PDB file of C-alpha atoms in Angstrom:
ATOM      1  CA  UNK W  19    -131.975 120.761 -26.415  1.00  0.00           C
ATOM      2  CA  UNK W  20    -130.128 118.786 -23.516  1.00  0.00           C
ATOM      3  CA  UNK W  21    -126.551 119.664 -23.028  1.00  0.00           C
ATOM      4  CA  UNK W  22    -124.390 116.712 -21.942  1.00  0.00           C
ATOM      5  CA  UNK W  23    -121.762 117.356 -19.480  1.00  0.00           C
ATOM      6  CA  UNK W  24    -118.808 115.135 -19.602  1.00  0.00           C
ATOM      7  CA  UNK W  25    -116.833 114.833 -16.392  1.00  0.00           C
ATOM      8  CA  UNK W  26    -113.195 114.693 -16.716  1.00  0.00           C
ATOM      9  CA  UNK W  27    -111.974 111.720 -14.806  1.00  0.00           C
ATOM     10  CA  UNK W  28    -109.496 112.767 -12.192  1.00  0.00           C
ATOM     11  CA  UNK W  29    -105.920 110.991 -12.452  1.00  0.00           C
ATOM     12  CA  UNK W  30    -106.007 107.975 -10.332  1.00  0.00           C
ATOM     13  CA  UNK W  31    -104.557 108.400  -6.770  1.00  0.00           C
ATOM     14  CA  UNK W  32    -101.018 107.662  -6.616  1.00  0.00           C
ATOM     15  CA  UNK W  33     -99.684 105.688  -3.640  1.00  0.00           C
ATOM     16  CA  UNK W  34     -97.804 108.065  -1.580  1.00  0.00           C
ATOM     17  CA  UNK W  35     -94.172 107.049  -1.156  1.00  0.00           C
ATOM     18  CA  UNK W  36     -92.223 107.412   2.040  1.00  0.00           C
ATOM     19  CA  UNK W  37     -93.230 107.767   5.636  1.00  0.00           C
ATOM     20  CA  UNK W  38     -96.596 109.279   6.357  1.00  0.00           C
ATOM     21  CA  UNK W  39     -98.835 109.996   9.421  1.00  0.00           C
ATOM     22  CA  UNK W  40     -97.285 109.699  12.691  1.00  0.00           C
ATOM     23  CA  UNK W  41     -93.961 108.462  11.508  1.00  0.00           C
ATOM     24  CA  UNK W  42     -93.518 111.323   9.102  1.00  0.00           C
ATOM     25  CA  UNK W  43     -94.433 113.739  12.041  1.00  0.00           C
ATOM     26  CA  UNK W  44     -91.977 112.356  14.571  1.00  0.00           C
ATOM     27  CA  UNK W  45     -89.049 112.478  11.729  1.00  0.00           C
ATOM     28  CA  UNK W  46     -90.045 116.125  10.600  1.00  0.00           C
ATOM     29  CA  UNK W  47     -90.379 117.553  14.212  1.00  0.00           C
ATOM     30  CA  UNK W  48     -86.925 115.909  15.239  1.00  0.00           C
ATOM     31  CA  UNK W  49     -85.157 116.403  12.052  1.00  0.00           C
ATOM     32  CA  UNK W  50     -82.368 118.191  13.710  1.00  0.00           C
ATOM     33  CA  UNK W  51     -81.722 115.241  15.931  1.00  0.00           C
ATOM     34  CA  UNK W  52     -81.963 112.895  13.033  1.00  0.00           C
ATOM     35  CA  UNK W  53     -79.443 115.036  11.112  1.00  0.00           C
ATOM     36  CA  UNK W  54     -77.041 114.804  13.998  1.00  0.00           C
ATOM     37  CA  UNK W  55     -77.455 111.128  14.427  1.00  0.00           C
ATOM     38  CA  UNK W  56     -76.756 110.732  10.653  1.00  0.00           C
ATOM     39  CA  UNK W  57     -73.768 112.931  10.849  1.00  0.00           C
ATOM     40  CA  UNK W  58     -72.407 111.179  13.863  1.00  0.00           C
ATOM     41  CA  UNK W  59     -72.838 107.683  12.216  1.00  0.00           C
ATOM     42  CA  UNK W  60     -71.254 109.005   9.085  1.00  0.00           C
ATOM     43  CA  UNK W  61     -68.066 110.343  10.971  1.00  0.00           C
ATOM     44  CA  UNK W  62     -67.802 107.165  13.054  1.00  0.00           C
ATOM     45  CA  UNK W  63     -68.076 104.985   9.887  1.00  0.00           C
ATOM     46  CA  UNK W  64     -65.366 106.950   8.082  1.00  0.00           C
ATOM     47  CA  UNK W  65     -63.227 106.968  11.147  1.00  0.00           C
ATOM     48  CA  UNK W  66     -63.392 103.181  11.635  1.00  0.00           C
ATOM     49  CA  UNK W  67     -62.845 102.463   8.045  1.00  0.00           C
ATOM     50  CA  UNK W  68     -59.525 104.672   8.297  1.00  0.00           C
ATOM     51  CA  UNK W  69     -58.571 102.964  11.468  1.00  0.00           C
ATOM     52  CA  UNK W  70     -59.061  99.528   9.977  1.00  0.00           C
ATOM     53  CA  UNK W  71     -56.783 100.728   7.177  1.00  0.00           C
ATOM     54  CA  UNK W  72     -53.898 101.697   9.433  1.00  0.00           C
ATOM     55  CA  UNK W  73     -54.407  98.736  11.920  1.00  0.00           C
ATOM     56  CA  UNK W  74     -51.592  96.427  10.346  1.00  0.00           C
ATOM     57  CA  UNK W  75     -49.131  99.214  10.602  1.00  0.00           C
ATOM     58  CA  UNK W  76     -49.992 100.023  14.159  1.00  0.00           C
ATOM     59  CA  UNK W  77     -49.590  96.469  15.250  1.00  0.00           C
ATOM     60  CA  UNK W  78     -46.076  96.536  13.793  1.00  0.00           C
ATOM     61  CA  UNK W  79     -45.000  98.972  16.540  1.00  0.00           C
ATOM     62  CA  UNK W  80     -45.670  96.110  19.133  1.00  0.00           C
ATOM     63  CA  UNK W  81     -43.063  93.319  18.096  1.00  0.00           C
ATOM     64  CA  UNK W  82     -39.787  92.555  19.611  1.00  0.00           C
ATOM     65  CA  UNK W  83     -36.796  94.708  18.334  1.00  0.00           C
ATOM     66  CA  UNK W  84     -32.996  94.710  18.750  1.00  0.00           C
ATOM     67  CA  UNK W  85     -30.507  97.384  19.228  1.00  0.00           C
ATOM     68  CA  UNK W  86     -28.110  98.811  17.939  1.00  0.00           C
ATOM     69  CA  UNK W  87     -29.003  97.225  14.600  1.00  0.00           C
ATOM     70  CA  UNK W  88     -31.389  94.520  13.627  1.00  0.00           C
ATOM     71  CA  UNK W  89     -30.392  91.033  14.301  1.00  0.00           C
ATOM     72  CA  UNK W  90     -31.722  87.529  15.004  1.00  0.00           C
ATOM     73  CA  UNK W  91     -34.558  88.483  12.565  1.00  0.00           C
ATOM     74  CA  UNK W  92     -35.853  91.320  14.803  1.00  0.00           C
ATOM     75  CA  UNK W  93     -36.346  94.871  13.361  1.00  0.00           C
ATOM     76  CA  UNK W  94     -34.271  97.578  14.765  1.00  0.00           C
ATOM     77  CA  UNK W  95     -35.850  99.440  17.742  1.00  0.00           C
ATOM     78  CA  UNK W  96     -35.199 102.823  15.838  1.00  0.00           C
ATOM     79  CA  UNK W  97     -37.549 101.808  12.974  1.00  0.00           C
ATOM     80  CA  UNK W  98     -40.152 100.514  15.452  1.00  0.00           C
ATOM     81  CA  UNK W  99     -40.196 103.800  17.530  1.00  0.00           C
ATOM     82  CA  UNK W 100     -40.463 105.773  14.174  1.00  0.00           C
ATOM     83  CA  UNK W 101     -43.902 104.283  13.566  1.00  0.00           C
ATOM     84  CA  UNK W 102     -46.609 106.751  14.683  1.00  0.00           C
ATOM     85  CA  UNK W 103     -49.766 104.761  13.324  1.00  0.00           C
ATOM     86  CA  UNK W 104     -49.864 103.028  16.618  1.00  0.00           C
ATOM     87  CA  UNK W 105     -50.648 106.176  18.512  1.00  0.00           C
ATOM     88  CA  UNK W 106     -53.224 107.190  15.937  1.00  0.00           C
ATOM     89  CA  UNK W 107     -54.846 103.982  15.888  1.00  0.00           C
ATOM     90  CA  UNK W 108     -55.029 103.499  19.815  1.00  0.00           C
ATOM     91  CA  UNK W 109     -56.196 106.949  20.413  1.00  0.00           C
ATOM     92  CA  UNK W 110     -58.868 106.878  17.633  1.00  0.00           C
ATOM     93  CA  UNK W 111     -60.137 103.393  18.519  1.00  0.00           C
ATOM     94  CA  UNK W 112     -60.383 104.526  22.195  1.00  0.00           C
ATOM     95  CA  UNK W 113     -62.195 107.715  21.539  1.00  0.00           C
ATOM     96  CA  UNK W 114     -64.822 106.137  19.147  1.00  0.00           C
ATOM     97  CA  UNK W 115     -65.319 103.256  21.488  1.00  0.00           C
ATOM     98  CA  UNK W 116     -65.959 105.594  24.489  1.00  0.00           C
ATOM     99  CA  UNK W 117     -68.271 107.636  22.371  1.00  0.00           C
ATOM    100  CA  UNK W 118     -70.265 104.710  21.419  1.00  0.00           C
ATOM    101  CA  UNK W 119     -70.368 103.192  25.094  1.00  0.00           C
ATOM    102  CA  UNK W 120     -71.552 106.826  26.359  1.00  0.00           C
ATOM    103  CA  UNK W 121     -74.309 107.042  23.831  1.00  0.00           C
ATOM    104  CA  UNK W 122     -77.006 106.258  26.523  1.00  0.00           C
ATOM    105  CA  UNK W 123     -76.482 109.562  27.997  1.00  0.00           C
ATOM    106  CA  UNK W 124     -77.343 112.073  25.132  1.00  0.00           C
ATOM    107  CA  UNK W 125     -80.169 109.687  24.081  1.00  0.00           C
ATOM    108  CA  UNK W 126     -81.678 109.725  27.605  1.00  0.00           C
ATOM    109  CA  UNK W 127     -81.538 113.534  27.903  1.00  0.00           C
ATOM    110  CA  UNK W 128     -82.963 113.954  24.513  1.00  0.00           C
ATOM    111  CA  UNK W 129     -85.686 111.578  24.950  1.00  0.00           C
ATOM    112  CA  UNK W 130     -86.726 113.145  28.233  1.00  0.00           C
ATOM    113  CA  UNK W 131     -86.299 116.884  27.105  1.00  0.00           C
ATOM    114  CA  UNK W 132     -87.287 116.993  23.502  1.00  0.00           C
ATOM    115  CA  UNK W 133     -88.990 113.937  22.325  1.00  0.00           C
ATOM    116  CA  UNK W 134     -91.569 113.768  25.126  1.00  0.00           C
ATOM    117  CA  UNK W 135     -91.604 116.471  27.869  1.00  0.00           C
ATOM    118  CA  UNK W 136     -91.251 119.415  25.366  1.00  0.00           C
ATOM    119  CA  UNK W 137     -94.585 118.332  23.320  1.00  0.00           C
ATOM    120  CA  UNK W 138     -96.346 118.002  26.757  1.00  0.00           C
ATOM    121  CA  UNK W 139     -95.035 121.257  28.053  1.00  0.00           C
ATOM    122  CA  UNK W 140     -96.064 123.356  24.902  1.00  0.00           C
ATOM    123  CA  UNK W 141     -99.478 121.530  24.312  1.00  0.00           C
ATOM    124  CA  UNK W 142     -98.378 119.829  20.983  1.00  0.00           C
ATOM    125  CA  UNK W 143     -99.122 116.454  22.355  1.00  0.00           C
ATOM    126  CA  UNK W 144    -102.620 117.275  23.150  1.00  0.00           C
ATOM    127  CA  UNK W 145    -103.401 118.795  20.127  1.00  0.00           C
ATOM    128  CA  UNK W 146    -102.323 115.704  18.494  1.00  0.00           C
ATOM    129  CA  UNK W 147    -104.599 113.757  20.564  1.00  0.00           C
ATOM    130  CA  UNK W 148    -107.584 115.815  19.369  1.00  0.00           C
ATOM    131  CA  UNK W 149    -106.950 114.895  15.922  1.00  0.00           C
ATOM    132  CA  UNK W 150    -107.937 111.148  15.887  1.00  0.00           C
ATOM    133  CA  UNK W 151    -104.499 110.202  17.260  1.00  0.00           C
ATOM    134  CA  UNK W 152    -104.970 108.591  20.455  1.00  0.00           C
ATOM    135  CA  UNK W 153    -102.406 109.011  23.282  1.00  0.00           C
ATOM    136  CA  UNK W 154    -101.183 105.570  23.302  1.00  0.00           C
ATOM    137  CA  UNK W 155    -100.754 105.502  19.605  1.00  0.00           C
ATOM    138  CA  UNK W 156     -98.835 108.905  19.868  1.00  0.00           C
ATOM    139  CA  UNK W 157     -96.478 107.436  22.429  1.00  0.00           C
ATOM    140  CA  UNK W 158     -95.960 104.386  20.374  1.00  0.00           C
ATOM    141  CA  UNK W 159     -94.834 106.231  17.398  1.00  0.00           C
ATOM    142  CA  UNK W 160     -92.770 108.474  19.559  1.00  0.00           C
ATOM    143  CA  UNK W 161     -90.781 105.592  20.781  1.00  0.00           C
ATOM    144  CA  UNK W 162     -90.826 103.143  17.810  1.00  0.00           C
ATOM    145  CA  UNK W 163     -89.337 105.397  15.282  1.00  0.00           C
ATOM    146  CA  UNK W 164     -86.202 106.641  17.244  1.00  0.00           C
ATOM    147  CA  UNK W 165     -85.716 102.952  18.615  1.00  0.00           C
ATOM    148  CA  UNK W 166     -85.530 101.642  15.284  1.00  0.00           C
ATOM    149  CA  UNK W 167     -82.975 104.236  14.232  1.00  0.00           C
ATOM    150  CA  UNK W 168     -80.901 104.044  17.204  1.00  0.00           C
ATOM    151  CA  UNK W 169     -80.708 100.228  17.159  1.00  0.00           C
ATOM    152  CA  UNK W 170     -79.851  99.947  13.574  1.00  0.00           C
ATOM    153  CA  UNK W 171     -77.233 102.836  13.784  1.00  0.00           C
ATOM    154  CA  UNK W 172     -75.674 101.598  17.051  1.00  0.00           C
ATOM    155  CA  UNK W 173     -75.671  98.139  15.777  1.00  0.00           C
ATOM    156  CA  UNK W 174     -73.884  99.108  12.609  1.00  0.00           C
ATOM    157  CA  UNK W 175     -71.097 101.091  14.485  1.00  0.00           C
ATOM    158  CA  UNK W 176     -70.535  98.148  16.830  1.00  0.00           C
ATOM    159  CA  UNK W 177     -70.010  95.818  13.954  1.00  0.00           C
ATOM    160  CA  UNK W 178     -67.699  98.374  12.350  1.00  0.00           C
ATOM    161  CA  UNK W 179     -65.842  98.805  15.687  1.00  0.00           C
ATOM    162  CA  UNK W 180     -65.267  95.037  15.974  1.00  0.00           C
ATOM    163  CA  UNK W 181     -64.091  95.040  12.217  1.00  0.00           C
ATOM    164  CA  UNK W 182     -61.700  97.840  12.736  1.00  0.00           C
ATOM    165  CA  UNK W 183     -60.066  95.965  15.718  1.00  0.00           C
ATOM    166  CA  UNK W 184     -59.018  93.162  13.380  1.00  0.00           C
ATOM    167  CA  UNK W 185     -57.317  90.571  15.580  1.00  0.00           C
ATOM    168  CA  UNK W 186     -58.153  92.546  18.681  1.00  0.00           C
ATOM    169  CA  UNK W 187     -54.540  92.924  19.887  1.00  0.00           C
ATOM    170  CA  UNK W 188     -54.960  94.435  23.496  1.00  0.00           C
ATOM    171  CA  UNK W 189     -51.886  96.433  23.147  1.00  0.00           C
ATOM    172  CA  UNK W 190     -53.364  98.580  20.457  1.00  0.00           C
ATOM    173  CA  UNK W 191     -57.091  98.260  21.006  1.00  0.00           C
ATOM    174  CA  UNK W 192     -57.513  97.848  24.706  1.00  0.00           C
ATOM    175  CA  UNK W 193     -58.455  94.859  26.923  1.00  0.00           C
ATOM    176  CA  UNK W 194     -61.760  93.407  26.356  1.00  0.00           C
ATOM    177  CA  UNK W 195     -62.948  93.810  29.795  1.00  0.00           C
ATOM    178  CA  UNK W 196     -62.077  97.631  29.982  1.00  0.00           C
ATOM    179  CA  UNK W 197     -65.500  99.379  30.808  1.00  0.00           C
ATOM    180  CA  UNK W 198     -65.648 101.363  27.476  1.00  0.00           C
ATOM    181  CA  UNK W 199     -64.386  98.503  25.150  1.00  0.00           C
ATOM    182  CA  UNK W 200     -66.767  95.986  26.830  1.00  0.00           C
ATOM    183  CA  UNK W 201     -69.732  98.030  26.132  1.00  0.00           C
ATOM    184  CA  UNK W 202     -68.698  99.452  22.766  1.00  0.00           C
ATOM    185  CA  UNK W 203     -67.946  96.142  21.275  1.00  0.00           C
ATOM    186  CA  UNK W 204     -71.014  94.102  21.858  1.00  0.00           C
ATOM    187  CA  UNK W 205     -74.769  94.054  21.907  1.00  0.00           C
ATOM    188  CA  UNK W 206     -74.854  95.914  25.217  1.00  0.00           C
ATOM    189  CA  UNK W 207     -74.258  99.073  23.245  1.00  0.00           C
ATOM    190  CA  UNK W 208     -77.723  98.602  21.682  1.00  0.00           C
ATOM    191  CA  UNK W 209     -79.327  97.759  24.857  1.00  0.00           C
ATOM    192  CA  UNK W 210     -77.953 100.696  26.716  1.00  0.00           C
ATOM    193  CA  UNK W 211     -79.363 103.312  23.949  1.00  0.00           C
ATOM    194  CA  UNK W 212     -82.759 101.764  24.164  1.00  0.00           C
ATOM    195  CA  UNK W 213     -82.776 101.916  27.991  1.00  0.00           C
ATOM    196  CA  UNK W 214     -81.719 105.527  27.674  1.00  0.00           C
ATOM    197  CA  UNK W 215     -84.614 106.183  25.225  1.00  0.00           C
ATOM    198  CA  UNK W 216     -87.186 104.469  27.550  1.00  0.00           C
ATOM    199  CA  UNK W 217     -85.988 105.930  30.729  1.00  0.00           C
ATOM    200  CA  UNK W 218     -85.853 109.470  29.286  1.00  0.00           C
ATOM    201  CA  UNK W 219     -89.386 109.041  27.767  1.00  0.00           C
ATOM    202  CA  UNK W 220     -90.677 108.028  31.179  1.00  0.00           C
ATOM    203  CA  UNK W 221     -88.966 111.083  32.881  1.00  0.00           C
ATOM    204  CA  UNK W 222     -90.655 113.355  30.194  1.00  0.00           C
ATOM    205  CA  UNK W 223     -94.158 111.811  31.063  1.00  0.00           C
ATOM    206  CA  UNK W 224     -93.679 111.939  34.899  1.00  0.00           C
ATOM    207  CA  UNK W 225     -92.497 115.716  34.859  1.00  0.00           C
ATOM    208  CA  UNK W 226     -93.839 117.190  31.838  1.00  0.00           C
ATOM    209  CA  UNK W 227     -91.229 119.845  31.576  1.00  0.00           C
ATOM    210  CA  UNK W 228     -88.281 119.729  29.086  1.00  0.00           C
ATOM    211  CA  UNK W 229     -85.407 120.797  31.347  1.00  0.00           C
ATOM    212  CA  UNK W 230     -86.152 118.747  34.438  1.00  0.00           C
ATOM    213  CA  UNK W 231     -87.010 115.646  32.348  1.00  0.00           C
ATOM    214  CA  UNK W 232     -83.744 115.834  30.502  1.00  0.00           C
ATOM    215  CA  UNK W 233     -81.938 116.000  33.801  1.00  0.00           C
ATOM    216  CA  UNK W 234     -83.684 113.210  35.369  1.00  0.00           C
ATOM    217  CA  UNK W 235     -83.490 111.048  32.216  1.00  0.00           C
ATOM    218  CA  UNK W 236     -79.803 111.576  32.226  1.00  0.00           C
ATOM    219  CA  UNK W 237     -79.442 110.767  36.006  1.00  0.00           C
ATOM    220  CA  UNK W 238     -81.428 107.572  35.592  1.00  0.00           C
ATOM    221  CA  UNK W 239     -79.140 106.569  32.649  1.00  0.00           C
ATOM    222  CA  UNK W 240     -76.127 107.346  34.632  1.00  0.00           C
ATOM    223  CA  UNK W 241     -77.263 105.232  37.393  1.00  0.00           C
ATOM    224  CA  UNK W 242     -77.958 102.211  35.458  1.00  0.00           C
ATOM    225  CA  UNK W 243     -74.546 102.520  33.753  1.00  0.00           C
ATOM    226  CA  UNK W 244     -72.700 102.917  36.826  1.00  0.00           C
ATOM    227  CA  UNK W 245     -74.475 100.117  38.730  1.00  0.00           C
ATOM    228  CA  UNK W 246     -73.836  97.693  35.837  1.00  0.00           C
ATOM    229  CA  UNK W 247     -70.154  98.600  35.533  1.00  0.00           C
ATOM    230  CA  UNK W 248     -69.811  98.233  39.293  1.00  0.00           C
ATOM    231  CA  UNK W 249     -71.243  94.611  39.370  1.00  0.00           C
ATOM    232  CA  UNK W 250     -70.316  93.521  35.863  1.00  0.00           C
ATOM    233  CA  UNK W 251     -67.765  90.918  37.195  1.00  0.00           C
ATOM    234  CA  UNK W 252     -70.426  89.103  39.094  1.00  0.00           C
ATOM    235  CA  UNK W 253     -73.039  88.648  36.140  1.00  0.00           C
ATOM    236  CA  UNK W 254     -71.205  85.313  35.207  1.00  0.00           C
ATOM    237  CA  UNK W 255     -69.389  82.740  37.437  1.00  0.00           C
ATOM    238  CA  UNK W 256     -65.820  83.454  37.717  1.00  0.00           C
ATOM    239  CA  UNK W 257     -62.930  80.849  37.571  1.00  0.00           C
ATOM    240  CA  UNK W 258     -60.524  80.262  40.402  1.00  0.00           C
ATOM    241  CA  UNK W 259     -57.033  78.782  40.034  1.00  0.00           C
ATOM    242  CA  UNK W 260     -54.437  77.904  42.882  1.00  0.00           C
ATOM    243  CA  UNK W 261     -50.608  77.664  42.142  1.00  0.00           C
ATOM    244  CA  UNK W 262     -47.288  78.721  42.945  1.00  0.00           C
ATOM    245  CA  UNK W 263     -46.029  82.282  43.299  1.00  0.00           C
ATOM    246  CA  UNK W 264     -46.218  84.017  39.869  1.00  0.00           C
ATOM    247  CA  UNK W 265     -49.261  82.047  38.608  1.00  0.00           C
ATOM    248  CA  UNK W 266     -50.571  84.060  35.674  1.00  0.00           C
ATOM    249  CA  UNK W 267     -53.997  83.379  34.106  1.00  0.00           C
ATOM    250  CA  UNK W 268     -52.966  84.921  30.876  1.00  0.00           C
ATOM    251  CA  UNK W 269     -52.833  88.483  29.130  1.00  0.00           C
ATOM    252  CA  UNK W 270     -56.539  88.055  28.103  1.00  0.00           C
ATOM    253  CA  UNK W 271     -57.818  87.231  31.423  1.00  0.00           C
ATOM    254  CA  UNK W 272     -59.901  89.683  33.626  1.00  0.00           C
ATOM    255  CA  UNK W 273     -58.300  89.148  37.027  1.00  0.00           C
ATOM    256  CA  UNK W 274     -60.754  90.235  39.812  1.00  0.00           C
ATOM    257  CA  UNK W 275     -59.098  88.925  43.007  1.00  0.00           C
ATOM    258  CA  UNK W 276     -55.865  87.736  44.225  1.00  0.00           C
ATOM    259  CA  UNK W 277     -54.864  86.116  47.392  1.00  0.00           C
ATOM    260  CA  UNK W 278     -51.622  84.486  48.655  1.00  0.00           C
ATOM    261  CA  UNK W 279     -50.620  82.233  51.572  1.00  0.00           C
ATOM    262  CA  UNK W 280     -47.129  81.215  52.803  1.00  0.00           C
ATOM    263  CA  UNK W 281     -46.627  77.879  54.517  1.00  0.00           C
ATOM    264  CA  UNK W 282     -43.246  76.461  55.224  1.00  0.00           C
ATOM    265  CA  UNK W 283     -41.490  78.911  52.866  1.00  0.00           C
ATOM    266  CA  UNK W 284     -43.602  77.971  50.016  1.00  0.00           C
ATOM    267  CA  UNK W 285     -46.028  80.789  48.622  1.00  0.00           C
ATOM    268  CA  UNK W 286     -49.334  79.630  47.127  1.00  0.00           C
ATOM    269  CA  UNK W 287     -51.414  82.159  45.071  1.00  0.00           C
ATOM    270  CA  UNK W 288     -55.135  81.893  44.431  1.00  0.00           C
ATOM    271  CA  UNK W 289     -56.304  84.025  41.500  1.00  0.00           C
ATOM    272  CA  UNK W 290     -60.093  84.753  40.545  1.00  0.00           C
ATOM    273  CA  UNK W 291     -60.781  85.732  37.025  1.00  0.00           C
ATOM    274  CA  UNK W 292     -63.011  85.922  33.934  1.00  0.00           C
ATOM    275  CA  UNK W 293     -61.192  84.307  31.046  1.00  0.00           C
ATOM    276  CA  UNK W 294     -61.433  85.827  27.395  1.00  0.00           C
ATOM    277  CA  UNK W 295     -64.183  83.262  26.718  1.00  0.00           C
ATOM    278  CA  UNK W 296     -66.495  85.061  29.141  1.00  0.00           C
ATOM    279  CA  UNK W 297     -66.780  87.994  26.991  1.00  0.00           C
ATOM    280  CA  UNK W 298     -69.995  86.637  25.284  1.00  0.00           C
ATOM    281  CA  UNK W 299     -71.735  85.363  28.394  1.00  0.00           C
ATOM    282  CA  UNK W 300     -71.111  88.535  30.264  1.00  0.00           C
ATOM    283  CA  UNK W 301     -72.589  90.518  27.215  1.00  0.00           C
ATOM    284  CA  UNK W 302     -75.527  88.467  26.853  1.00  0.00           C
ATOM    285  CA  UNK W 303     -76.382  88.837  30.639  1.00  0.00           C
ATOM    286  CA  UNK W 304     -75.739  92.450  30.626  1.00  0.00           C
ATOM    287  CA  UNK W 305     -77.866  93.138  27.376  1.00  0.00           C
ATOM    288  CA  UNK W 306     -80.626  91.222  28.942  1.00  0.00           C
ATOM    289  CA  UNK W 307     -80.759  93.182  32.106  1.00  0.00           C
ATOM    290  CA  UNK W 308     -80.627  96.651  30.147  1.00  0.00           C
ATOM    291  CA  UNK W 309     -83.292  95.308  27.672  1.00  0.00           C
ATOM    292  CA  UNK W 310     -85.544  94.539  30.822  1.00  0.00           C
ATOM    293  CA  UNK W 311     -85.012  97.911  32.249  1.00  0.00           C
ATOM    294  CA  UNK W 312     -85.938  99.303  28.780  1.00  0.00           C
ATOM    295  CA  UNK W 313     -88.973  97.273  28.524  1.00  0.00           C
ATOM    296  CA  UNK W 314     -90.075  97.994  32.236  1.00  0.00           C
ATOM    297  CA  UNK W 315     -89.608 101.806  31.631  1.00  0.00           C
ATOM    298  CA  UNK W 316     -91.629 101.641  28.389  1.00  0.00           C
ATOM    299  CA  UNK W 317     -94.392  99.827  30.086  1.00  0.00           C
ATOM    300  CA  UNK W 318     -94.337 102.350  32.983  1.00  0.00           C
ATOM    301  CA  UNK W 319     -94.427 105.209  30.431  1.00  0.00           C
ATOM    302  CA  UNK W 320     -97.556 103.903  28.875  1.00  0.00           C
ATOM    303  CA  UNK W 321     -99.209 103.267  32.346  1.00  0.00           C
ATOM    304  CA  UNK W 322     -98.456 106.946  33.318  1.00  0.00           C
ATOM    305  CA  UNK W 323     -99.813 108.173  30.115  1.00  0.00           C
ATOM    306  CA  UNK W 324    -102.906 106.092  30.475  1.00  0.00           C
ATOM    307  CA  UNK W 325    -103.533 107.481  34.019  1.00  0.00           C
ATOM    308  CA  UNK W 326    -103.069 111.100  33.044  1.00  0.00           C
ATOM    309  CA  UNK W 327    -105.458 111.002  29.915  1.00  0.00           C
ATOM    310  CA  UNK W 328    -108.974 110.267  29.600  1.00  0.00           C
TER     311      UNK W 328
END
């Protein structure tokens, strides 16, 4: 008698959902940093939405007024002084913009110390390389995942920041050429965080120790930031105008140089400045520079890794 064994078919394999492999490993290992980034984005989003809601009231504090009573269609100065939304708005928008413009620094320190050097220091990276994950693929995943999250998050906050500024009145939101305002309201902010990521990763590969790599990555980011802030006015041709004493290029102009001469009792003034229309050209040039630095640091990181691995 022959017994027939009927094999029970295993259920069909289901396609796994969500990130797997190297992407999942990067997200899991750095889940604390990911959670912090998510909370920071949520806090910034909530803050900017609130600031947009009070923006109109804040602008009301910067209009002509009259004393002792309202006349000629102007509100009374007492009622204007009673408005406190302008202080909340100005301080809040300045704080969030500064935090956004300085995001390069913690990113560079984290990339150098935690993202790269710590895994080289404790041997986790070499263990991954022995499990069919080559060094180049490992580094590509280490950089690509945070780069995508940083670019998307920073870009979203930049757009919200511009939206919260409504008409961009410099009395309440700051001049466009202010160092923090300039970086925090354009694509340069995205370029800086990507440059910080690449510089930190390069420092981590060069040093292989978490604490020194974090410090060197931070120093490199600080150098890049300060150099571009110092020479920002030279990234696009300036406008020069000559006229009588009292020549004013306008409230929105970034005046970088003044000179006056007196002949025959007449004073002539020469002013060199960037008009408000130069915001975007300056942004594009600076963004291009920091992205070039990011690309060069990334290529250097791969070259260092290739030289140090079989």
